[in-house]
Coordinates of C-alpha atoms in Angstrom, one line a residue:
X136 CA -54.5 -37.4 30.8
X137 CA -51.3 -37.6 33.7
X138 CA -52.1 -41.4 34.6
X139 CA -48.2 -41.4 36.7
X140 CA -50.3 -38.6 38.9
X141 CA -54.0 -40.5 39.1
X142 CA -52.1 -43.3 40.3
X143 CA -49.8 -42.1 42.8
X144 CA -52.9 -40.2 43.6
X145 CA -55.0 -43.4 44.0
X146 CA -52.2 -45.1 45.9
X147 CA -52.2 -42.6 48.3
X148 CA -56.5 -42.7 49.3
X149 CA -57.6 -45.9 48.1
X150 CA -56.2 -47.1 52.0
X151 CA -58.7 -44.5 54.5
X152 CA -59.4 -46.5 57.4
X153 CA -61.3 -42.6 59.6
X154 CA -64.6 -43.1 60.8
X155 CA -64.9 -39.4 61.7
X156 CA -63.4 -35.9 59.7
X157 CA -60.5 -35.6 62.8
X158 CA -59.8 -38.6 62.3
X159 CA -60.1 -38.5 58.0
X160 CA -58.0 -35.5 58.2
X161 CA -54.8 -37.2 60.1
X162 CA -54.5 -40.7 58.0
X163 CA -54.9 -38.6 54.6
X164 CA -51.9 -35.8 56.0
X165 CA -49.2 -39.5 56.1
X166 CA -49.7 -42.5 53.6
X167 CA -48.3 -44.1 56.7
X168 CA -51.6 -44.9 58.5
X169 CA -53.3 -45.5 55.5
X170 CA -54.1 -50.1 56.2
X171 CA -57.4 -50.7 55.2
X172 CA -60.4 -49.7 54.1
X173 CA -64.2 -49.5 53.4
X174 CA -66.6 -48.5 51.5
X175 CA -68.2 -46.7 53.5
X176 CA -64.5 -45.3 54.6
X177 CA -63.3 -45.2 50.5
X178 CA -66.4 -42.8 50.0
X179 CA -65.5 -40.1 52.5
X180 CA -62.5 -39.9 50.8
X181 CA -64.2 -39.3 47.1
X182 CA -65.6 -37.0 48.7
X183 CA -63.1 -35.2 50.4
X184 CA -60.8 -35.5 47.3
X185 CA -63.4 -33.5 45.4
X186 CA -63.8 -30.3 48.1
X187 CA -61.4 -27.6 46.7
X188 CA -64.3 -27.4 43.9
X189 CA -67.1 -27.4 46.1
X190 CA -65.7 -25.3 49.6
X191 CA -65.0 -22.0 48.6
X192 CA -60.9 -22.1 48.6
X193 CA -58.1 -20.4 46.8
X194 CA -57.0 -22.7 44.2
X195 CA -61.2 -22.4 43.0
X196 CA -61.3 -19.1 43.0
X197 CA -58.6 -17.6 42.4
X198 CA -56.9 -19.9 40.0
X199 CA -59.5 -20.9 38.4
X200 CA -63.0 -18.6 38.3
X201 CA -61.4 -15.1 38.2
X202 CA -60.2 -14.7 34.4
X203 CA -62.6 -17.7 33.6
X204 CA -66.2 -18.0 34.9
X205 CA -66.4 -14.7 36.7
X206 CA -66.1 -12.5 34.4
X207 CA -67.5 -14.2 31.2
X208 CA -70.7 -13.4 33.1
X209 CA -69.3 -9.9 33.4
X210 CA -70.5 -10.7 37.8
X211 CA -67.3 -9.1 38.5
X212 CA -65.3 -5.6 36.7
X213 CA -61.7 -6.0 36.4
X214 CA -60.0 -4.2 34.1
X215 CA -59.4 -5.0 30.2
X216 CA -56.0 -6.5 29.6
X217 CA -55.1 -8.5 26.0
X218 CA -55.6 -12.5 26.2
X219 CA -57.6 -12.5 28.3
X220 CA -60.2 -14.8 27.1
X221 CA -58.7 -17.2 26.8
X222 CA -58.7 -20.0 29.4
X223 CA -55.0 -19.5 31.6
X224 CA -53.8 -22.8 31.0
X225 CA -52.9 -22.9 34.5
X226 CA -56.7 -22.9 35.4
X227 CA -57.7 -25.6 32.7
X228 CA -54.5 -28.1 33.8
X229 CA -55.5 -27.4 37.6
X230 CA -59.4 -28.2 36.9
X231 CA -59.0 -31.1 34.6
X232 CA -56.4 -32.8 36.8
X233 CA -58.2 -32.3 39.9
X234 CA -62.0 -33.7 38.2
X235 CA -59.1 -36.9 37.5
X236 CA -58.2 -36.9 40.5
X237 CA -61.8 -37.2 41.7
X238 CA -62.6 -39.8 39.0
X239 CA -59.7 -41.7 40.3
X240 CA -60.6 -42.0 43.8
X241 CA -64.7 -43.1 42.6
X242 CA -63.0 -46.3 40.4
X243 CA -61.6 -47.2 43.5
X244 CA -64.6 -46.7 45.5
X245 CA -65.9 -48.9 42.8
X246 CA -63.0 -51.4 43.1
X247 CA -64.2 -51.8 46.3
X248 CA -67.6 -52.7 46.1
X249 CA -67.0 -55.0 43.6
X250 CA -64.9 -57.6 45.9
X251 CA -67.7 -57.4 48.4
X252 CA -70.2 -61.0 48.2
X253 CA -73.2 -60.5 47.1
X254 CA -75.2 -59.2 50.1
X255 CA -71.9 -57.1 51.6
X256 CA -72.7 -55.4 48.2
X257 CA -76.3 -55.3 48.8
X258 CA -76.2 -53.6 52.4
X259 CA -73.0 -50.7 50.3
X260 CA -76.2 -50.0 47.9
X261 CA -77.0 -46.4 49.0
X262 CA -73.2 -45.8 49.4
X263 CA -72.8 -46.3 45.5
X264 CA -75.8 -45.3 44.1
X265 CA -75.0 -41.5 46.5
X266 CA -70.8 -41.7 45.6
X267 CA -73.0 -41.8 41.9
X268 CA -74.3 -38.5 42.1
X269 CA -72.4 -36.5 43.4
X270 CA -69.5 -38.1 40.8
X271 CA -72.5 -37.5 38.3
X272 CA -72.8 -33.8 39.2
X273 CA -69.2 -33.1 38.9
X274 CA -68.8 -34.8 35.8
X275 CA -71.5 -32.3 34.1
X276 CA -69.8 -30.3 35.6
X277 CA -66.3 -30.8 33.6
X278 CA -68.1 -31.7 29.5
X279 CA -70.3 -28.3 30.6
X280 CA -66.7 -27.1 30.1
X281 CA -65.2 -28.8 27.9
X282 CA -67.2 -31.1 25.7
X283 CA -66.5 -34.8 24.5
X284 CA -64.1 -35.5 27.9
X285 CA -62.6 -39.1 29.0
X286 CA -65.3 -40.9 30.9
X287 CA -66.2 -44.5 30.3
X288 CA -62.7 -46.0 29.9
X289 CA -60.7 -43.3 32.5
X290 CA -59.4 -43.6 36.0
X291 CA -58.9 -47.6 35.1
X292 CA -54.9 -47.6 36.5
X293 CA -55.3 -49.3 39.5
X294 CA -58.2 -51.1 38.5
X295 CA -55.7 -52.6 35.9
X296 CA -53.5 -52.8 37.9
X297 CA -51.0 -50.2 36.8
X298 CA -50.9 -51.3 33.0
X299 CA -50.5 -47.7 31.5
X300 CA -50.6 -49.9 27.8
X301 CA -54.7 -50.3 29.5
X302 CA -54.8 -47.6 30.8
X303 CA -55.3 -44.2 27.9
X304 CA -59.1 -43.5 27.9
X305 CA -61.2 -42.3 24.5
X306 CA -62.3 -39.1 25.1
X307 CA -66.7 -40.3 25.0
X308 CA -69.4 -38.0 23.8
X309 CA -70.6 -35.7 26.4
X310 CA -74.3 -36.5 24.6
X311 CA -74.0 -40.3 25.4
X312 CA -72.3 -39.3 28.6
X313 CA -75.4 -36.7 29.7
X314 CA -77.7 -40.1 28.8
X315 CA -75.9 -42.5 30.6
X316 CA -76.2 -40.4 33.7
X317 CA -79.6 -39.6 33.2
X318 CA -80.4 -43.4 32.8
X319 CA -78.5 -44.1 36.1
X320 CA -79.9 -40.9 37.7
X321 CA -83.5 -41.7 36.4
X322 CA -82.6 -45.4 37.7
X323 CA -81.5 -44.8 41.4
X324 CA -84.7 -42.1 41.7
X325 CA -86.7 -45.3 41.4
X326 CA -84.7 -47.2 43.4
X327 CA -83.7 -45.4 46.3
X328 CA -86.9 -44.9 47.4
X329 CA -87.7 -48.3 48.3
X330 CA -84.9 -49.2 49.1
X331 CA -84.0 -51.1 52.3
X332 CA -81.3 -50.2 54.6
X333 CA -80.5 -52.0 57.9
X334 CA -79.1 -50.6 60.9
X335 CA -74.8 -50.6 60.7
X336 CA -75.3 -49.4 57.7
X337 CA -77.7 -46.5 58.2
X338 CA -75.3 -45.4 61.2
X339 CA -73.0 -45.4 58.8
X340 CA -74.4 -43.6 56.0
X341 CA -74.4 -41.3 58.3
X342 CA -71.4 -41.1 60.1
X343 CA -69.2 -40.9 56.5
X344 CA -71.8 -38.8 54.5
X345 CA -70.9 -35.0 54.7
X346 CA -72.7 -33.9 52.2
X347 CA -76.7 -35.2 53.4
X348 CA -75.3 -36.3 56.4
X349 CA -77.6 -39.5 55.6
X350 CA -80.6 -38.5 54.6
X351 CA -82.4 -40.0 52.1
X352 CA -84.9 -37.9 51.8
X353 CA -82.2 -35.4 51.6
X354 CA -80.6 -37.1 48.3
X355 CA -83.2 -38.3 47.0
X356 CA -84.1 -34.4 46.1
X357 CA -80.3 -33.9 45.1
X358 CA -80.9 -37.2 42.4
X359 CA -84.3 -35.6 41.6
X360 CA -83.1 -31.7 41.3
X361 CA -79.8 -32.9 39.4
X362 CA -81.7 -34.1 37.1
X363 CA -83.7 -31.3 36.8
X364 CA -80.5 -29.7 35.4
X365 CA -79.0 -32.5 33.0
X366 CA -82.7 -32.6 31.0
X367 CA -83.0 -28.6 31.1
X368 CA -79.4 -28.4 29.9
X369 CA -80.3 -30.8 26.3
X370 CA -84.4 -30.0 26.1
X371 CA -83.5 -27.3 23.5
X372 CA -81.2 -30.1 21.4
X373 CA -83.3 -32.1 18.9
X374 CA -81.6 -35.0 20.0
X375 CA -83.3 -35.0 24.0
X376 CA -85.7 -32.8 23.4
X377 CA -88.6 -35.7 23.9
X378 CA -87.3 -37.2 26.8
X379 CA -86.9 -33.6 28.9
X380 CA -89.9 -32.7 27.8
X381 CA -90.9 -36.3 29.0
X382 CA -88.9 -36.9 32.5
X383 CA -89.5 -32.9 33.3
X384 CA -93.0 -33.1 33.2
X385 CA -93.0 -36.8 35.6
X386 CA -90.3 -35.5 37.9
X387 CA -92.9 -31.9 38.7
X388 CA -95.8 -33.4 38.4
X389 CA -94.5 -36.9 40.9
X390 CA -93.1 -34.8 44.0
X391 CA -94.2 -37.4 46.3
X392 CA -92.4 -40.0 44.1
X393 CA -89.6 -37.6 42.6
X394 CA -88.8 -34.4 45.4
X395 CA -86.6 -31.7 44.7
X396 CA -85.1 -29.1 46.3
X397 CA -87.9 -26.9 46.6
X398 CA -87.3 -24.8 49.7
X399 CA -84.3 -23.0 51.4
X400 CA -84.0 -25.7 54.4
X401 CA -83.9 -28.4 51.4
X402 CA -80.5 -27.0 49.4
X403 CA -77.8 -29.0 49.0
X404 CA -74.9 -28.2 50.9
X405 CA -71.6 -29.0 52.2
X406 CA -72.3 -27.2 55.4
X407 CA -69.1 -26.0 58.1
X408 CA -69.6 -27.1 60.7
X409 CA -66.4 -25.7 62.4
X410 CA -63.4 -23.5 61.9
X411 CA -59.6 -24.8 60.7
X412 CA -60.3 -28.0 60.1
X413 CA -59.3 -29.7 56.9
X414 CA -63.5 -29.2 55.7
X415 CA -63.5 -25.7 57.6
X416 CA -60.2 -24.0 56.6
X417 CA -61.9 -20.7 54.5
X418 CA -60.1 -19.3 52.0
X419 CA -62.9 -17.7 50.4
X420 CA -60.9 -14.1 51.3
X421 CA -58.4 -14.4 49.5
X422 CA -59.7 -16.2 46.4
X423 CA -62.1 -13.9 46.0
X424 CA -60.9 -10.6 46.8
X425 CA -56.9 -11.0 46.2
X426 CA -55.8 -8.8 42.7
X427 CA -59.5 -7.1 43.3
X428 CA -61.1 -10.3 42.2
X429 CA -64.1 -9.0 43.6
X430 CA -65.2 -6.5 42.5
X431 CA -69.0 -5.3 41.3
X432 CA -69.5 -5.8 37.6
X433 CA -71.7 -2.5 36.0
X434 CA -74.6 -4.7 34.6
X435 CA -75.3 -7.2 37.0
X436 CA -75.5 -4.4 39.9
X437 CA -77.0 -1.5 37.8
X438 CA -80.0 -4.1 37.8
X439 CA -80.3 -4.4 41.1
X440 CA -79.9 -1.0 42.0
X441 CA -82.1 0.3 39.7
X442 CA -84.7 -3.2 40.6
X443 CA -84.5 -1.8 44.3
X444 CA -83.3 -5.7 44.6
X445 CA -83.9 -6.6 48.3
X446 CA -80.4 -9.2 48.0
X447 CA -78.2 -5.7 46.9
X448 CA -77.2 -5.1 50.3
X449 CA -76.1 -8.3 51.4
X450 CA -75.1 -9.2 47.8
X451 CA -72.5 -6.0 47.1
X452 CA -71.5 -3.7 49.5
X453 CA -70.4 0.3 48.1
X454 CA -66.4 1.1 48.0
X455 CA -64.8 2.2 51.1
X456 CA -64.2 5.8 49.6
X457 CA -67.9 5.3 47.8
X458 CA -70.1 7.4 50.7
X459 CA -72.9 5.1 50.7
X460 CA -72.9 5.1 46.2
X461 CA -72.5 2.0 44.2
X462 CA -71.0 1.7 41.5
X463 CA -69.5 -1.1 38.9
X464 CA -66.6 -1.0 37.3
X465 CA -67.3 -0.5 33.4
X466 CA -66.2 -2.9 30.8
X467 CA -65.9 -0.9 27.8
X468 CA -63.7 1.8 29.6
X469 CA -60.3 1.9 28.1
X470 CA -57.3 0.2 30.7
X471 CA -55.9 3.1 32.1
X472 CA -59.3 4.5 32.4
X473 CA -60.5 1.2 34.5
X474 CA -57.4 1.3 36.7
X475 CA -57.4 5.0 38.0
X476 CA -61.5 4.7 38.8
X477 CA -59.7 0.6 41.1
X478 CA -57.5 3.3 43.0
X479 CA -60.1 5.7 43.9
X480 CA -61.9 2.8 45.9
X481 CA -65.0 4.2 45.4
X482 CA -66.0 0.7 43.6
X483 CA -68.5 -1.6 45.6
X484 CA -67.3 -5.7 45.7
X485 CA -68.2 -8.1 46.9
X486 CA -70.2 -8.7 50.5
X487 CA -67.0 -9.4 52.7
X488 CA -69.9 -10.7 55.6
X489 CA -72.0 -12.8 53.4
X490 CA -69.4 -13.8 51.3
X491 CA -65.8 -13.7 51.0
X492 CA -65.0 -13.0 54.6
X493 CA -68.5 -16.1 55.7
X494 CA -66.0 -18.5 57.3
X495 CA -68.7 -20.3 57.5
X496 CA -70.0 -20.2 53.5
X497 CA -70.7 -23.4 52.4
X498 CA -69.8 -25.7 49.7
X499 CA -72.8 -25.3 47.3
X500 CA -74.6 -27.9 44.9
X501 CA -78.1 -27.4 44.5
X502 CA -80.6 -24.9 45.4
X503 CA -83.8 -24.0 45.9
X504 CA -84.4 -20.6 43.5
X505 CA -82.0 -22.9 40.9
X506 CA -85.3 -25.3 41.4
X507 CA -87.9 -23.8 41.2
X508 CA -86.1 -21.1 38.2
X509 CA -86.1 -24.6 35.9
X510 CA -89.0 -25.3 36.5
X511 CA -91.2 -22.0 36.0
X512 CA -89.1 -22.1 32.5
X513 CA -90.8 -25.6 31.4
X514 CA -94.1 -24.7 32.0
X515 CA -93.5 -21.3 30.5
X516 CA -92.2 -23.3 27.1
X517 CA -95.6 -26.1 28.0
X518 CA -98.8 -22.7 27.9
X519 CA -98.6 -23.0 31.7
X520 CA -98.5 -19.0 32.0
X521 CA -100.0 -19.0 36.3
X522 CA -97.3 -22.3 36.9
X523 CA -94.4 -20.7 35.3
X524 CA -95.1 -16.9 37.3
X525 CA -95.9 -19.1 40.3
X526 CA -92.5 -20.7 40.8
X527 CA -90.8 -17.3 38.7
X528 CA -91.9 -15.4 41.7
X529 CA -90.9 -18.4 44.7
X530 CA -87.7 -18.7 43.3
X531 CA -87.2 -15.1 44.2
X532 CA -88.8 -15.7 47.3
X533 CA -86.4 -18.6 47.8
X534 CA -83.2 -16.2 46.5
X535 CA -84.1 -13.2 48.7
X536 CA -84.5 -15.8 51.9
X537 CA -80.8 -17.3 50.9
X538 CA -79.2 -14.6 50.4
X539 CA -80.1 -13.4 53.7
X540 CA -79.0 -17.2 55.8
X541 CA -75.9 -16.8 54.7
X542 CA -75.6 -13.5 56.2
X543 CA -77.2 -15.2 59.2
X544 CA -74.6 -17.2 59.9
X545 CA -71.5 -15.5 58.9
X546 CA -69.0 -15.0 61.7
X547 CA -68.1 -11.8 60.0
X548 CA -69.4 -7.8 61.1
X549 CA -67.3 -5.8 58.9
X550 CA -69.9 -5.0 56.3
X551 CA -72.3 -2.9 56.7
X552 CA -75.6 -3.8 58.2
X553 CA -77.9 -5.0 55.3
X554 CA -81.5 -3.6 55.0
X555 CA -83.9 -6.1 56.2
X556 CA -86.4 -7.4 53.5
X557 CA -90.3 -6.9 54.2
X558 CA -93.3 -8.0 52.8
X559 CA -93.3 -4.4 50.9
X560 CA -90.2 -4.9 49.4
X561 CA -90.4 -8.0 48.6
X562 CA -94.0 -7.2 46.4
X563 CA -92.5 -3.6 45.2
X564 CA -89.4 -5.9 43.8
X565 CA -92.3 -8.2 42.1
X566 CA -94.1 -5.2 40.4
X567 CA -91.1 -3.7 38.8
X568 CA -90.4 -3.4 34.8
X569 CA -88.0 -5.5 34.5
X570 CA -88.7 -7.6 37.2
X571 CA -92.3 -8.1 37.2
X572 CA -94.0 -10.9 34.9
X573 CA -97.1 -9.5 33.9
X574 CA -95.0 -6.4 32.4
X575 CA -93.5 -9.6 30.0
X576 CA -95.2 -9.8 26.5
X577 CA -94.5 -13.0 25.2
X578 CA -92.5 -15.9 25.9
X579 CA -88.7 -14.1 24.8
X580 CA -89.0 -11.9 27.4
X581 CA -90.0 -13.9 30.0
X582 CA -87.8 -16.3 29.1
X583 CA -84.9 -13.3 29.1
X584 CA -86.7 -12.7 33.3
X585 CA -86.0 -16.3 33.7
X586 CA -82.7 -15.7 33.0
X587 CA -82.2 -12.5 34.7
X588 CA -82.3 -14.0 37.9
X589 CA -79.9 -16.3 37.2
X590 CA -77.5 -14.5 37.0
X591 CA -79.0 -12.9 39.8
X592 CA -78.9 -15.5 42.2
X593 CA -75.9 -17.7 40.7
X594 CA -73.3 -14.6 40.6
X595 CA -69.6 -15.3 41.6
X596 CA -71.5 -17.7 44.1
X597 CA -72.5 -20.7 41.1
X598 CA -69.6 -18.9 38.9
X599 CA -69.9 -22.0 36.7
X600 CA -73.6 -23.2 36.6
X601 CA -73.8 -18.8 35.7
X602 CA -71.7 -19.4 32.4
X603 CA -74.0 -22.5 31.5
X604 CA -76.9 -21.1 31.8
X605 CA -75.6 -17.8 30.4
X606 CA -74.6 -19.4 27.1
X607 CA -77.0 -22.0 26.6
X608 CA -80.2 -19.2 27.4
X609 CA -78.7 -16.8 25.1
X610 CA -80.7 -14.0 26.1
X611 CA -78.5 -11.9 29.4
X612 CA -77.4 -8.7 27.3
X613 CA -74.0 -8.0 28.2
X614 CA -71.7 -6.1 25.9
X615 CA -68.1 -6.4 26.2
X616 CA -64.3 -4.6 25.5
X617 CA -63.3 -6.3 21.9
X618 CA -59.6 -7.2 22.5
X619 CA -57.7 -6.9 19.6
X620 CA -55.2 -8.3 19.6
X621 CA -56.4 -11.7 19.8
X622 CA -57.8 -14.3 16.9
X623 CA -61.1 -15.2 21.1
X624 CA -61.5 -10.9 21.6
X625 CA -64.3 -12.3 23.0
X626 CA -65.6 -14.9 25.9
X627 CA -65.1 -18.8 24.6
X628 CA -67.8 -20.9 23.6
X629 CA -66.0 -23.9 25.9
X630 CA -62.6 -24.1 27.6
X631 CA -60.1 -26.6 25.3
X632 CA -58.6 -29.8 26.7
X633 CA -54.8 -29.2 29.2
X634 CA -52.0 -29.7 27.8
X635 CA -51.5 -32.8 29.5
X636 CA -54.0 -34.2 26.7
X637 CA -51.9 -33.9 24.0
X638 CA -48.4 -35.2 26.2
X639 CA -49.8 -37.7 27.7
X640 CA -53.0 -38.9 25.8
X641 CA -52.1 -38.0 22.8
X642 CA -53.4 -41.1 20.9
X643 CA -57.1 -40.1 21.8
X644 CA -56.4 -36.8 21.7
X645 CA -56.1 -36.3 17.9
X646 CA -59.7 -38.3 17.2
X647 CA -61.5 -34.7 19.0
X648 CA -58.6 -32.5 18.3
X649 CA -59.9 -31.1 14.7
X650 CA -62.9 -29.6 17.2
X651 CA -61.1 -28.8 19.9
X652 CA -61.0 -24.9 19.7
X653 CA -62.7 -22.2 21.8
X654 CA -65.5 -21.0 19.4
X655 CA -67.0 -24.2 19.6
X656 CA -69.6 -25.0 21.0
X657 CA -70.6 -27.2 23.8
X658 CA -73.8 -29.5 22.1
X659 CA -76.2 -28.0 24.2
X660 CA -75.1 -24.4 23.6
X661 CA -78.0 -24.1 20.8
X662 CA -77.6 -20.3 20.7

């Protein structure tokens, strides 16, 4: 990896002195103001360093997701071009660099913590468990894109005193990374619930925590819900199947000991409280809308229209010249016809007011709908059909209410007034042939229902999670245009490593180079 870049970045961010977001923004942009740090301040710095991968941003949506996960899931429609299934080098390099810059800040936090006395370490323990949870969340995301990555020895340049010879990191096996994270998260789930925090630390934690505002109960829900996500992701593998079954059962059967995100009030999100600040400068609009990146995919829109989905008018809106009709872009049309259709402005787009022009749109980490769908999958596979059905239907309920919430916090009123869901429309939706649990026969069809609802709920809002689950489950039926001009003629199974690895970390990269192919699968992808 580019250790020079990481080292410079670490020097700039390792001495953050702010206790408030406004002061943080001032100091962050002026290295001359950086003098000293604390665990709490470094914790905030770590979270801030990763904000572009959490808060909707031009960089994340236009440079990365527009040409990768948004297309691979057909959450959007686009005009077919040659080489479209190969992740662009800018997208891959930028996402990789952002993660390792983030990791460098996490290592700096560990360095500060390790320098404390035992008494001070105990006082600051809550920061370290929260930081590790947040770091593991984003580690999972990068592992699920690439597979094996430099991890346990990576980001250590500052800790190694700037010695490059000691800082070139080898690649950890993806399954080993999962195992280590699951071990730690299980330990955190036990420890944080019984942690004694003094008043001063509690006050500082509330000030410095940008994710859960110092709420210990929310961090417990984050920890256990993240465990569910990781365990579910690896549940189909021989290596993890027994562990996943046991630990998921323990979590779901002990809500008082292992609380999870079960309703929208406990969604783990990075909320926006003011517009125009360093964490409220939402450029979601350009990121999603530029170059027609917000056009609705035909499959996802047809599913919502055909089943009278109560979320439809919150998630999408008709094109300017569509006279109120909904229409998505067919991926199997030839590019000339697709281009002509785009120019007519009759294609539906993602809703301005709910999503792309909603300046208070939060950074979403885990939602209740996702958690209920994971529970539904578990109970389905365990033969507990009634519980699976209950969680499946509650997931839909929470998803509908989630999109209503997003619209309610928006400061934009450009989109048509949505159709308010009623109890009747909710019941009618659950009774649709393609939605009704009882209409599906057997585990395979019911698993397809769960997969469809994940796809609908995630759409472009949680693009990467959408792609990971689509690959893992293999149940959402999508047809893609075949790019006969390229060896990679359909969406890939993983991302390749960035070119910077071959330049700066060649000795370690050479070990994984034979497996560095778009057609190779991540270890949990059993389809």
